[in-house]
mmCIF file of C-alpha atoms in Angstrom:
data_model
loop_
_atom_site.group_PDB
_atom_site.id
_atom_site.type_symbol
_atom_site.label_atom_id
_atom_site.label_comp_id
_atom_site.label_asym_id
_atom_site.label_seq_id
_atom_site.Cartn_x
_atom_site.Cartn_y
_atom_site.Cartn_z
ATOM 1 C CA MET A 1 0.011 0.004 -0.007
ATOM 2 C CA ILE A 2 2.692 2.467 0.960
ATOM 3 C CA ASP A 3 4.652 1.706 -2.183
ATOM 4 C CA THR A 4 1.600 2.406 -4.351
ATOM 5 C CA LEU A 5 1.026 5.726 -2.605
ATOM 6 C CA ALA A 6 4.670 6.717 -2.823
ATOM 7 C CA ILE A 7 4.829 5.804 -6.500
ATOM 8 C CA THR A 8 1.625 7.729 -7.273
ATOM 9 C CA VAL A 9 2.905 10.819 -5.433
ATOM 10 C CA HIS A 10 6.301 10.515 -7.147
ATOM 11 C CA ALA A 11 4.665 10.198 -10.621
ATOM 12 C CA ALA A 12 2.215 13.076 -10.048
ATOM 13 C CA ALA A 13 4.987 15.343 -8.680
ATOM 14 C CA ALA A 14 7.193 14.436 -11.655
ATOM 15 C CA THR A 15 4.470 15.304 -14.084
ATOM 16 C CA ILE A 16 3.827 18.628 -12.379
ATOM 17 C CA ALA A 17 7.505 19.336 -12.353
ATOM 18 C CA PHE A 18 7.738 18.577 -16.079
ATOM 19 C CA VAL A 19 4.878 20.844 -17.037
ATOM 20 C CA ALA A 20 5.936 23.719 -14.684
ATOM 21 C CA GLY A 21 9.514 23.341 -15.897
ATOM 22 C CA LEU A 22 8.421 23.617 -19.546
ATOM 23 C CA LEU A 23 6.363 26.665 -18.677
ATOM 24 C CA SER A 24 9.302 28.167 -16.704
ATOM 25 C CA VAL A 25 11.746 28.069 -19.592
ATOM 26 C CA PRO A 26 11.037 31.412 -21.244
ATOM 27 C CA ALA A 27 10.472 33.690 -18.209
ATOM 28 C CA GLY A 28 10.597 31.572 -15.040
ATOM 29 C CA ARG A 29 6.940 32.174 -14.180
ATOM 30 C CA PHE A 30 6.294 28.739 -12.662
ATOM 31 C CA LEU A 31 9.693 28.204 -10.920
ATOM 32 C CA GLY A 32 8.131 27.925 -7.501
ATOM 33 C CA ALA A 33 5.802 25.112 -8.569
ATOM 34 C CA TYR A 34 8.688 23.464 -10.529
ATOM 35 C CA ARG A 35 11.076 23.518 -7.670
ATOM 36 C CA THR A 36 8.500 22.331 -5.126
ATOM 37 C CA ALA A 37 7.339 19.490 -7.327
ATOM 38 C CA MET A 38 10.961 18.383 -7.871
ATOM 39 C CA ILE A 39 11.488 18.110 -4.148
ATOM 40 C CA VAL A 40 8.222 16.216 -3.683
ATOM 41 C CA MET A 41 9.175 13.907 -6.569
ATOM 42 C CA ALA A 42 12.568 13.113 -4.932
ATOM 43 C CA VAL A 43 11.221 12.636 -1.447
ATOM 44 C CA ALA A 44 8.419 10.346 -2.644
ATOM 45 C CA LEU A 45 10.909 8.214 -4.524
ATOM 46 C CA LEU A 46 12.627 7.154 -1.245
ATOM 47 C CA PRO A 47 9.782 5.157 0.305
ATOM 48 C CA ALA A 48 8.861 3.684 -3.146
ATOM 49 C CA VAL A 49 12.417 2.340 -3.336
ATOM 50 C CA LEU A 50 13.028 1.384 0.264
ATOM 51 C CA VAL A 51 9.741 -0.408 1.007
ATOM 52 C CA ASP A 52 10.901 -3.663 -0.591
ATOM 53 C CA TRP A 53 14.638 -3.087 -0.236
ATOM 54 C CA ALA A 54 15.258 -6.341 1.717
ATOM 55 C CA THR A 55 13.873 -8.476 -1.134
ATOM 56 C CA THR A 56 15.260 -6.424 -4.012
ATOM 57 C CA ALA A 57 17.897 -8.018 -6.178
ATOM 58 C CA ALA A 58 21.402 -6.529 -6.019
ATOM 59 C CA SER A 59 21.199 -5.285 -9.626
ATOM 60 C CA ALA A 60 17.899 -3.530 -8.998
ATOM 61 C CA ARG A 61 19.361 -2.032 -5.775
ATOM 62 C CA ILE A 62 22.069 -0.488 -7.903
ATOM 63 C CA ALA A 63 19.611 0.863 -10.431
ATOM 64 C CA PHE A 64 17.310 2.265 -7.699
ATOM 65 C CA GLY A 65 20.298 3.807 -5.918
ATOM 66 C CA GLY A 66 21.260 5.499 -9.151
ATOM 67 C CA LEU A 67 17.724 6.832 -9.527
ATOM 68 C CA VAL A 68 17.743 8.207 -5.997
ATOM 69 C CA LEU A 69 21.113 9.916 -6.694
ATOM 70 C CA LEU A 70 19.762 11.287 -9.984
ATOM 71 C CA SER A 71 16.679 12.672 -8.209
ATOM 72 C CA LEU A 72 18.981 14.464 -5.749
ATOM 73 C CA VAL A 73 21.009 15.985 -8.597
ATOM 74 C CA MET A 74 17.738 17.046 -10.223
ATOM 75 C CA VAL A 75 16.665 18.893 -7.049
ATOM 76 C CA VAL A 76 20.021 20.647 -6.857
ATOM 77 C CA ARG A 77 19.752 21.680 -10.542
ATOM 78 C CA ALA A 78 16.212 22.951 -9.989
ATOM 79 C CA GLU A 79 17.469 25.036 -7.019
ATOM 80 C CA LEU A 80 20.331 26.410 -9.100
ATOM 81 C CA ALA A 81 17.819 27.356 -11.803
ATOM 82 C CA GLY A 82 15.915 29.341 -9.212
ATOM 83 C CA ARG A 83 19.147 31.289 -8.392
ATOM 84 C CA THR A 84 19.602 32.169 -12.113
ATOM 85 C CA ALA A 85 15.870 32.852 -12.821
ATOM 86 C CA PRO A 86 15.152 34.999 -15.880
ATOM 87 C CA VAL A 87 13.493 37.631 -13.646
ATOM 88 C CA ARG A 88 16.882 38.162 -11.933
ATOM 89 C CA THR A 89 19.008 38.135 -15.040
ATOM 90 C CA GLY A 90 16.778 39.894 -17.626
ATOM 91 C CA GLY A 91 16.041 36.803 -19.493
ATOM 92 C CA PRO A 92 17.038 33.137 -19.662
ATOM 93 C CA THR A 93 20.777 32.541 -19.436
ATOM 94 C CA PRO A 94 22.747 29.534 -20.718
ATOM 95 C CA ALA A 95 23.198 28.326 -17.115
ATOM 96 C CA TYR A 96 19.450 28.655 -16.384
ATOM 97 C CA LEU A 97 18.488 26.712 -19.534
ATOM 98 C CA GLY A 98 21.162 24.064 -18.723
ATOM 99 C CA HIS A 99 19.717 23.520 -15.207
ATOM 100 C CA VAL A 100 16.057 23.449 -16.277
ATOM 101 C CA GLY A 101 16.897 21.469 -19.445
ATOM 102 C CA PHE A 102 18.856 18.781 -17.543
ATOM 103 C CA THR A 103 15.857 18.181 -15.255
ATOM 104 C CA LEU A 104 13.340 18.217 -18.133
ATOM 105 C CA ILE A 105 15.429 15.675 -20.079
ATOM 106 C CA ALA A 106 15.741 13.466 -17.028
ATOM 107 C CA LEU A 107 12.007 13.579 -16.387
ATOM 108 C CA ALA A 108 11.125 12.896 -20.033
ATOM 109 C CA ASP A 109 13.590 9.987 -20.029
ATOM 110 C CA GLY A 110 11.942 8.630 -16.921
ATOM 111 C CA PHE A 111 8.472 8.842 -18.368
ATOM 112 C CA ALA A 112 9.579 7.149 -21.618
ATOM 113 C CA VAL A 113 11.538 4.396 -19.896
ATOM 114 C CA VAL A 114 8.717 3.541 -17.489
ATOM 115 C CA ALA A 115 6.243 3.416 -20.326
ATOM 116 C CA VAL A 116 8.238 1.013 -22.479
ATOM 117 C CA LEU A 117 9.232 -1.158 -19.538
ATOM 118 C CA ARG A 118 5.546 -1.509 -18.576
ATOM 119 C CA ALA A 119 4.784 -2.342 -22.215
ATOM 120 C CA GLY A 120 7.238 -5.250 -21.942
ATOM 121 C CA ALA A 121 9.891 -3.898 -24.338
ATOM 122 C CA PRO A 122 13.215 -5.677 -24.507
ATOM 123 C CA GLY A 123 16.265 -4.127 -22.747
ATOM 124 C CA TRP A 124 17.855 -2.960 -25.992
ATOM 125 C CA ALA A 125 14.755 -1.044 -26.910
ATOM 126 C CA VAL A 126 14.608 0.557 -23.484
ATOM 127 C CA ALA A 127 18.274 1.637 -23.792
ATOM 128 C CA ALA A 128 17.805 2.894 -27.361
ATOM 129 C CA LEU A 129 14.800 4.976 -26.338
ATOM 130 C CA ALA A 130 16.614 6.386 -23.299
ATOM 131 C CA VAL A 131 19.543 7.523 -25.435
ATOM 132 C CA GLY A 132 17.186 8.886 -28.082
ATOM 133 C CA VAL A 133 15.276 10.954 -25.515
ATOM 134 C CA VAL A 134 18.509 12.355 -24.155
ATOM 135 C CA VAL A 135 19.742 13.325 -27.673
ATOM 136 C CA ALA A 136 16.420 14.867 -28.646
ATOM 137 C CA GLY A 137 16.227 16.699 -25.357
ATOM 138 C CA HIS A 138 19.745 18.091 -25.688
ATOM 139 C CA LEU A 139 18.934 19.313 -29.233
ATOM 140 C CA GLY A 140 15.730 20.906 -27.899
ATOM 141 C CA VAL A 141 17.667 22.721 -25.149
ATOM 142 C CA GLN A 142 20.134 23.955 -27.674
ATOM 143 C CA ALA A 143 17.320 25.262 -29.902
ATOM 144 C CA ALA A 144 15.653 27.029 -26.911
ATOM 145 C CA GLY A 145 18.990 28.585 -26.122
ATOM 146 C CA ARG A 146 19.362 29.957 -29.630
ATOM 147 C CA ARG A 147 15.821 31.364 -29.484
ATOM 148 C CA LEU A 148 15.652 32.653 -25.929
ATOM 149 C CA VAL A 149 19.165 33.623 -24.756
ATOM 150 C CA ARG A 150 20.137 37.161 -25.534
ATOM 151 C CA PRO A 151 23.736 38.003 -26.416
ATOM 152 C CA ALA A 152 25.809 39.727 -23.745
ATOM 153 C CA GLY A 153 25.261 43.391 -23.656
ATOM 154 C CA HIS A 154 21.732 43.223 -25.182
ATOM 155 C CA VAL A 155 19.368 45.754 -23.693
ATOM 156 C CA PRO A 156 15.785 44.399 -23.479
ATOM 157 C CA GLY A 157 13.266 46.430 -25.505
ATOM 158 C CA GLY A 158 15.909 48.298 -27.456
ATOM 159 C CA LEU A 159 16.314 50.927 -24.707
ATOM 160 C CA ALA A 160 19.782 51.788 -26.069
ATOM 161 C CA GLY A 161 18.126 53.119 -29.168
ATOM 162 C CA PRO A 162 18.678 52.270 -32.818
ATOM 163 C CA ARG A 163 22.019 52.590 -34.328
ATOM 164 C CA GLN A 164 22.287 56.025 -35.934
ATOM 165 C CA ARG A 165 23.281 56.392 -39.530
ATOM 166 C CA THR A 166 25.281 59.453 -40.573
ATOM 167 C CA ARG A 167 24.752 61.080 -43.866
ATOM 168 C CA ARG A 168 27.684 62.020 -45.866
ATOM 169 C CA VAL A 169 27.573 65.618 -46.901
ATOM 170 C CA SER A 170 29.169 66.348 -50.267
#
């Protein structure tokens, strides 16, 4: 019973974190919800993993230990994103997109892997999908960076004024 509750809370929090993270990319408007959901996701993972720890195979313990470690890294990256929020920096920075992007890719990978594992896919297909999600996510973060990150020295709204042309007088 406790494992079902923990897994449900973990999955719901991960889903909220993913949606709030996506919505936070351009301007950081949902960073509070994103960061809170990331913490709940990581905390709910612990009882889900530990409830059957005594009967869990060694290989599964290693995998679950890695997932717990990854969830902690994701919480740290979400907190670092909060420190470099677009509202503080005048827009998304490469560091901000890197932190949020890392967590979004990890969450998407988790959703995809769980779905294909539950569908009974072979190990090679799970691994191929996991790598594919990471590659696609990385390309997506790069594209977002090209679209959203302003070059250094850029003044939002063109407050510096347009470049003036001078007329040559003959």
